[in-house]
PDB file of C-alpha atoms and ligand atoms in Angstrom:
ATOM      1  CA  MET A 307       9.334   6.710  14.779  1.00 53.00           C
ATOM      2  CA  ARG A 308       9.593   9.321  12.135  1.00 80.00           C
ATOM      3  CA  PHE A 309       9.614   8.369   8.471  1.00 93.00           C
ATOM      4  CA  LEU A 310      11.965   9.919   5.898  1.00 95.00           C
ATOM      5  CA  PRO A 311      14.398  11.465   8.398  1.00 94.00           C
ATOM      6  CA  GLN A 312      16.668  12.693   5.610  1.00 95.00           C
ATOM      7  CA  LEU A 313      13.965  14.985   4.286  1.00 95.00           C
ATOM      8  CA  PHE A 314      13.426  16.499   7.723  1.00 94.00           C
ATOM      9  CA  ALA A 315      17.163  16.982   8.133  1.00 95.00           C
ATOM     10  CA  ASN A 316      17.272  18.688   4.729  1.00 96.00           C
ATOM     11  CA  ASN A 317      14.375  20.879   5.763  1.00 96.00           C
ATOM     12  CA  GLN A 318      16.056  21.969   8.995  1.00 96.00           C
ATOM     13  CA  SER A 319      19.231  22.930   7.224  1.00 97.00           C
ATOM     14  CA  TRP A 320      17.293  24.767   4.495  1.00 96.00           C
ATOM     15  CA  ALA A 321      15.271  26.744   7.056  1.00 96.00           C
ATOM     16  CA  SER A 322      18.375  27.723   9.010  1.00 97.00           C
ATOM     17  CA  GLN A 323      20.207  28.756   5.827  1.00 95.00           C
ATOM     18  CA  GLN A 324      17.318  31.014   4.879  1.00 93.00           C
ATOM     19  CA  THR A 325      17.240  32.606   8.331  1.00 95.00           C
ATOM     20  CA  HIS A 326      21.010  32.959   8.350  1.00 96.00           C
ATOM     21  CA  ARG A 327      20.951  34.772   5.020  1.00 94.00           C
ATOM     22  CA  ASP A 328      17.970  36.915   5.886  1.00 92.00           C
ATOM     23  CA  PRO A 329      16.699  36.924   9.497  1.00 94.00           C
ATOM     24  CA  GLU A 330      13.362  38.464   8.416  1.00 92.00           C
ATOM     25  CA  PHE A 331      12.766  35.955   5.592  1.00 91.00           C
ATOM     26  CA  PHE A 332       9.956  33.867   7.120  1.00 93.00           C
ATOM     27  CA  LYS A 333       8.378  36.781   8.930  1.00 91.00           C
ATOM     28  CA  ARG A 334       8.070  38.633   5.633  1.00 89.00           C
ATOM     29  CA  LEU A 335       6.744  35.605   3.753  1.00 88.00           C
ATOM     30  CA  CYS A 336       4.112  35.007   6.419  1.00 89.00           C
ATOM     31  CA  ALA A 337       2.889  38.553   6.261  1.00 84.00           C
ATOM     32  CA  ILE A 338       2.296  38.794   2.547  1.00 79.00           C
ATOM     33  CA  GLN A 339       2.106  36.742  -0.634  1.00 80.00           C
ATOM     34  CA  ARG A 340       2.456  38.881  -3.718  1.00 88.00           C
ATOM     35  CA  PRO A 341       3.664  36.843  -6.687  1.00 95.00           C
ATOM     36  CA  ASP A 342       3.396  38.397 -10.118  1.00 96.00           C
ATOM     37  CA  TYR A 343       3.316  35.101 -12.010  1.00 98.00           C
ATOM     38  CA  LEU A 344       1.234  31.950 -12.197  1.00 98.00           C
ATOM     39  CA  TRP A 345       3.163  28.953 -13.473  1.00 98.00           C
ATOM     40  CA  ILE A 346       1.233  26.053 -15.002  1.00 98.00           C
ATOM     41  CA  GLY A 347       3.752  23.291 -15.523  1.00 98.00           C
ATOM     42  CA  CYS A 348       4.231  19.556 -15.698  1.00 98.00           C
ATOM     43  CA  ALA A 349       4.413  17.488 -12.509  1.00 98.00           C
ATOM     44  CA  ASP A 350       7.699  16.031 -13.808  1.00 97.00           C
ATOM     45  CA  SER A 351      10.316  16.066 -11.023  1.00 97.00           C
ATOM     46  CA  ARG A 352      12.970  17.318 -13.443  1.00 96.00           C
ATOM     47  CA  VAL A 353      11.188  20.607 -14.022  1.00 96.00           C
ATOM     48  CA  PRO A 354      11.259  22.495 -10.693  1.00 96.00           C
ATOM     49  CA  ALA A 355       9.411  25.717 -11.437  1.00 97.00           C
ATOM     50  CA  ASN A 356      10.996  28.205  -9.016  1.00 96.00           C
ATOM     51  CA  GLU A 357      14.536  26.998  -9.634  1.00 96.00           C
ATOM     52  CA  ILE A 358      14.387  27.201 -13.414  1.00 96.00           C
ATOM     53  CA  VAL A 359      13.410  30.852 -13.376  1.00 97.00           C
ATOM     54  CA  GLY A 360      15.425  31.772 -10.281  1.00 96.00           C
ATOM     55  CA  LEU A 361      12.477  32.915  -8.199  1.00 95.00           C
ATOM     56  CA  ALA A 362      12.295  32.746  -4.417  1.00 91.00           C
ATOM     57  CA  PRO A 363       9.393  31.508  -2.286  1.00 92.00           C
ATOM     58  CA  GLY A 364       6.599  34.045  -2.505  1.00 92.00           C
ATOM     59  CA  GLU A 365       7.402  35.035  -6.077  1.00 94.00           C
ATOM     60  CA  LEU A 366       5.744  32.314  -8.141  1.00 96.00           C
ATOM     61  CA  PHE A 367       2.255  30.843  -7.765  1.00 97.00           C
ATOM     62  CA  VAL A 368       2.385  27.291  -9.073  1.00 98.00           C
ATOM     63  CA  HIS A 369       0.014  24.702 -10.492  1.00 98.00           C
ATOM     64  CA  ARG A 370       1.437  21.452 -11.823  1.00 98.00           C
ATOM     65  CA  ASN A 371      -0.118  18.336 -13.295  1.00 98.00           C
ATOM     66  CA  VAL A 372       0.758  15.624 -15.789  1.00 98.00           C
ATOM     67  CA  GLY A 373       1.368  17.321 -19.130  1.00 98.00           C
ATOM     68  CA  ASN A 374       0.656  20.922 -17.989  1.00 98.00           C
ATOM     69  CA  ILE A 375      -2.987  20.739 -18.966  1.00 98.00           C
ATOM     70  CA  VAL A 376      -5.539  23.513 -18.480  1.00 98.00           C
ATOM     71  CA  GLY A 377      -8.688  21.419 -18.132  1.00 94.00           C
ATOM     72  CA  ARG A 378     -11.821  23.428 -18.927  1.00 93.00           C
ATOM     73  CA  ASP A 379     -13.658  21.402 -16.285  1.00 94.00           C
ATOM     74  CA  ASP A 380     -10.747  20.809 -13.907  1.00 97.00           C
ATOM     75  CA  GLN A 381     -11.880  22.458 -10.671  1.00 97.00           C
ATOM     76  CA  ASN A 382      -8.361  22.277  -9.287  1.00 98.00           C
ATOM     77  CA  CYS A 383      -6.769  24.188 -12.139  1.00 98.00           C
ATOM     78  CA  LEU A 384      -9.683  26.620 -12.474  1.00 98.00           C
ATOM     79  CA  ALA A 385      -9.607  27.427  -8.750  1.00 98.00           C
ATOM     80  CA  VAL A 386      -5.857  28.073  -8.824  1.00 98.00           C
ATOM     81  CA  LEU A 387      -6.317  30.327 -11.839  1.00 98.00           C
ATOM     82  CA  GLN A 388      -9.188  32.227 -10.256  1.00 98.00           C
ATOM     83  CA  TYR A 389      -7.301  32.776  -7.019  1.00 98.00           C
ATOM     84  CA  ALA A 390      -4.188  33.892  -8.890  1.00 98.00           C
ATOM     85  CA  VAL A 391      -6.030  36.351 -11.141  1.00 98.00           C
ATOM     86  CA  ASP A 392      -8.812  37.659  -8.912  1.00 98.00           C
ATOM     87  CA  VAL A 393      -7.150  37.669  -5.488  1.00 96.00           C
ATOM     88  CA  LEU A 394      -3.387  37.752  -6.027  1.00 96.00           C
ATOM     89  CA  ARG A 395      -3.782  39.878  -9.160  1.00 96.00           C
ATOM     90  CA  ILE A 396      -0.886  38.239 -10.940  1.00 97.00           C
ATOM     91  CA  SER A 397      -0.175  39.769 -14.348  1.00 96.00           C
ATOM     92  CA  HIS A 398       1.405  36.833 -16.163  1.00 98.00           C
ATOM     93  CA  VAL A 399       0.312  33.236 -16.611  1.00 98.00           C
ATOM     94  CA  ILE A 400       3.066  30.999 -17.928  1.00 98.00           C
ATOM     95  CA  VAL A 401       2.167  27.614 -19.388  1.00 98.00           C
ATOM     96  CA  CYS A 402       5.445  25.743 -19.429  1.00 98.00           C
ATOM     97  CA  GLY A 403       5.794  22.353 -21.068  1.00 98.00           C
ATOM     98  CA  HIS A 404       8.968  20.395 -21.517  1.00 98.00           C
ATOM     99  CA  TYR A 405      10.484  18.190 -24.187  1.00 98.00           C
ATOM    100  CA  ARG A 406      10.536  14.425 -23.534  1.00 98.00           C
ATOM    101  CA  CYS A 407       7.338  14.722 -21.476  1.00 98.00           C
ATOM    102  CA  GLY A 408       6.053  11.301 -20.443  1.00 97.00           C
ATOM    103  CA  GLY A 409       2.453  12.515 -20.441  1.00 97.00           C
ATOM    104  CA  ILE A 410       2.788  13.616 -24.043  1.00 98.00           C
ATOM    105  CA  GLN A 411       4.474  10.361 -25.007  1.00 98.00           C
ATOM    106  CA  ALA A 412       1.588   8.424 -23.469  1.00 98.00           C
ATOM    107  CA  ALA A 413      -0.764  10.130 -25.923  1.00 98.00           C
ATOM    108  CA  PHE A 414       0.963   8.185 -28.716  1.00 98.00           C
ATOM    109  CA  GLY A 415       0.597   4.878 -26.906  1.00 97.00           C
ATOM    110  CA  PRO A 416      -2.227   2.397 -26.399  1.00 96.00           C
ATOM    111  CA  PRO A 417      -5.026   3.237 -23.960  1.00 94.00           C
ATOM    112  CA  THR A 418      -3.946   2.940 -20.340  1.00 93.00           C
ATOM    113  CA  THR A 419      -6.244   2.785 -17.303  1.00 95.00           C
ATOM    114  CA  ASP A 420      -8.207   5.528 -15.585  1.00 94.00           C
ATOM    115  CA  PRO A 421      -7.700   8.023 -14.112  1.00 95.00           C
ATOM    116  CA  LEU A 422      -4.553   8.456 -16.179  1.00 95.00           C
ATOM    117  CA  GLU A 423      -6.281   7.594 -19.437  1.00 96.00           C
ATOM    118  CA  GLY A 424      -9.019  10.152 -18.794  1.00 96.00           C
ATOM    119  CA  TRP A 425      -6.308  12.751 -18.301  1.00 96.00           C
ATOM    120  CA  ILE A 426      -4.221  11.737 -21.306  1.00 97.00           C
ATOM    121  CA  ALA A 427      -7.398  12.060 -23.398  1.00 97.00           C
ATOM    122  CA  HIS A 428      -6.831  15.841 -23.300  1.00 96.00           C
ATOM    123  CA  ILE A 429      -3.504  15.319 -25.067  1.00 98.00           C
ATOM    124  CA  ARG A 430      -4.806  12.677 -27.479  1.00 98.00           C
ATOM    125  CA  GLU A 431      -7.327  15.271 -28.629  1.00 98.00           C
ATOM    126  CA  ILE A 432      -4.553  17.758 -29.460  1.00 98.00           C
ATOM    127  CA  ARG A 433      -2.610  15.025 -31.211  1.00 98.00           C
ATOM    128  CA  GLN A 434      -5.720  14.315 -33.291  1.00 98.00           C
ATOM    129  CA  THR A 435      -6.213  17.984 -34.156  1.00 98.00           C
ATOM    130  CA  HIS A 436      -2.645  18.175 -35.501  1.00 98.00           C
ATOM    131  CA  ALA A 437      -2.535  14.692 -37.001  1.00 98.00           C
ATOM    132  CA  ARG A 438      -1.653  15.978 -40.456  1.00 98.00           C
ATOM    133  CA  GLU A 439       1.291  18.121 -39.331  1.00 98.00           C
ATOM    134  CA  LEU A 440       2.609  15.352 -37.086  1.00 98.00           C
ATOM    135  CA  ALA A 441       2.367  12.751 -39.855  1.00 98.00           C
ATOM    136  CA  LEU A 442       4.668  14.866 -42.033  1.00 98.00           C
ATOM    137  CA  LEU A 443       7.507  14.739 -39.516  1.00 98.00           C
ATOM    138  CA  PRO A 444      10.290  12.230 -40.192  1.00 98.00           C
ATOM    139  CA  GLY A 445       9.981  10.066 -37.077  1.00 98.00           C
ATOM    140  CA  ASP A 446       8.365   9.258 -33.744  1.00 98.00           C
ATOM    141  CA  GLU A 447      10.957  11.266 -31.821  1.00 98.00           C
ATOM    142  CA  GLN A 448      10.155  14.437 -33.794  1.00 98.00           C
ATOM    143  CA  ARG A 449       6.387  13.825 -33.451  1.00 98.00           C
ATOM    144  CA  TRP A 450       6.775  13.436 -29.681  1.00 98.00           C
ATOM    145  CA  GLN A 451       8.795  16.652 -29.249  1.00 98.00           C
ATOM    146  CA  ARG A 452       6.497  18.619 -31.576  1.00 98.00           C
ATOM    147  CA  LEU A 453       3.422  17.486 -29.668  1.00 98.00           C
ATOM    148  CA  CYS A 454       5.095  18.780 -26.484  1.00 98.00           C
ATOM    149  CA  GLU A 455       5.107  22.212 -28.172  1.00 98.00           C
ATOM    150  CA  LEU A 456       1.635  21.914 -29.715  1.00 98.00           C
ATOM    151  CA  ASN A 457       0.219  20.983 -26.336  1.00 98.00           C
ATOM    152  CA  VAL A 458       1.560  24.175 -24.746  1.00 98.00           C
ATOM    153  CA  ILE A 459       0.173  26.259 -27.611  1.00 98.00           C
ATOM    154  CA  ALA A 460      -3.240  24.602 -27.218  1.00 98.00           C
ATOM    155  CA  GLN A 461      -3.255  25.256 -23.461  1.00 98.00           C
ATOM    156  CA  VAL A 462      -2.533  28.959 -24.042  1.00 98.00           C
ATOM    157  CA  GLN A 463      -5.532  29.090 -26.369  1.00 97.00           C
ATOM    158  CA  ILE A 464      -7.756  27.282 -23.871  1.00 97.00           C
ATOM    159  CA  LEU A 465      -6.648  29.649 -21.099  1.00 97.00           C
ATOM    160  CA  SER A 466      -7.565  32.679 -23.155  1.00 97.00           C
ATOM    161  CA  ASN A 467     -11.190  31.484 -23.199  1.00 96.00           C
ATOM    162  CA  ILE A 468     -11.529  30.573 -19.526  1.00 97.00           C
ATOM    163  CA  PRO A 469     -14.120  32.900 -17.907  1.00 97.00           C
ATOM    164  CA  THR A 470     -11.690  34.056 -15.183  1.00 97.00           C
ATOM    165  CA  VAL A 471      -9.310  35.331 -17.862  1.00 97.00           C
ATOM    166  CA  VAL A 472     -11.998  36.776 -20.120  1.00 96.00           C
ATOM    167  CA  ARG A 473     -13.555  38.683 -17.212  1.00 96.00           C
ATOM    168  CA  ALA A 474     -10.165  40.048 -16.122  1.00 96.00           C
ATOM    169  CA  TRP A 475      -9.577  41.420 -19.617  1.00 96.00           C
ATOM    170  CA  GLN A 476     -13.101  42.831 -19.775  1.00 94.00           C
ATOM    171  CA  ARG A 477     -12.570  44.854 -16.609  1.00 94.00           C
ATOM    172  CA  GLY A 478      -9.241  46.117 -17.940  1.00 94.00           C
ATOM    173  CA  GLN A 479      -6.961  44.069 -15.717  1.00 95.00           C
ATOM    174  CA  GLN A 480      -3.482  43.669 -17.164  1.00 95.00           C
ATOM    175  CA  LEU A 481      -2.971  39.978 -17.850  1.00 97.00           C
ATOM    176  CA  ALA A 482      -0.679  38.220 -20.295  1.00 97.00           C
ATOM    177  CA  ILE A 483      -0.558  34.508 -21.099  1.00 98.00           C
ATOM    178  CA  HIS A 484       2.660  32.910 -22.309  1.00 98.00           C
ATOM    179  CA  GLY A 485       3.639  29.529 -23.754  1.00 98.00           C
ATOM    180  CA  TRP A 486       7.128  28.280 -22.975  1.00 98.00           C
ATOM    181  CA  ILE A 487       8.963  25.006 -23.285  1.00 98.00           C
ATOM    182  CA  TYR A 488      11.832  23.694 -21.211  1.00 98.00           C
ATOM    183  CA  ASN A 489      14.676  21.624 -22.560  1.00 98.00           C
ATOM    184  CA  LEU A 490      15.802  18.922 -20.137  1.00 97.00           C
ATOM    185  CA  ASN A 491      19.083  18.537 -22.039  1.00 96.00           C
ATOM    186  CA  ASP A 492      20.464  21.994 -21.332  1.00 97.00           C
ATOM    187  CA  GLY A 493      18.141  23.495 -18.728  1.00 97.00           C
ATOM    188  CA  LEU A 494      17.062  26.298 -21.039  1.00 98.00           C
ATOM    189  CA  LEU A 495      13.615  27.754 -21.553  1.00 98.00           C
ATOM    190  CA  HIS A 496      12.286  28.704 -24.989  1.00 98.00           C
ATOM    191  CA  ASP A 497       9.478  31.121 -25.640  1.00 98.00           C
ATOM    192  CA  LEU A 498       7.064  29.592 -28.170  1.00 98.00           C
ATOM    193  CA  GLU A 499       6.029  33.147 -29.134  1.00 98.00           C
ATOM    194  CA  VAL A 500       2.322  32.615 -28.595  1.00 98.00           C
ATOM    195  CA  SER A 501       1.816  35.211 -25.886  1.00 97.00           C
ATOM    196  CA  ILE A 502      -1.575  36.846 -25.616  1.00 96.00           C
ATOM    197  CA  ASN A 503      -1.297  40.208 -23.959  1.00 92.00           C
ATOM    198  CA  LYS A 504      -4.441  42.137 -23.077  1.00 84.00           C
ATOM    199  CA  PRO A 505      -5.390  44.843 -22.765  1.00 75.00           C
ATOM    200  CA  ALA A 506      -2.591  45.870 -25.138  1.00 63.00           C
ATOM    201  CA  TYR A 507       0.305  47.597 -23.418  1.00 49.00           C
TER     202      TYR A 507
HETATM  203 CO1   CO B 479       5.983  16.130 -18.410  1.00 97.66          CO
END
């Protein structure tokens, strides 16, 4: 007996739609993967990377985790980054957070249990760094949403010091890093204007 039959039915209809629209679709995808972008986003089910930016399979390389964190010692994230930059030669890394992020909210709460707590520690650290700015905001809601932004900005900074990125810039490879945030309320992306673009265009 097969579990989750609905998902398989969905899959069959999706695959046939793709083939109907473009008979060569899967053949082409199999032959080559040449995305120009790496997306580092939150695992949140409401933030589907490809859909938000209207990109098809093959056009966006994706890494997602709770709170869109670039862990300096996270082998998973570092391997994705290395493959994207060194092998796929993508030219843009997009760190995309979102407002009302549960991972960010957890960083304001009491300690939870590992492994989640170990992960949230990355965000607690950013909260600590910006404690003064956050304290000046009028309420918890504003502090939560601002930390969603500050977290993205911090991840862009961290990325810019990861050896894979530094080495790409040193050898003259065109690579830009961007920090964006997604609004669940209206489906719109906002550029946090913290892009680092090297070597300069
Ligand atoms: Co989130």
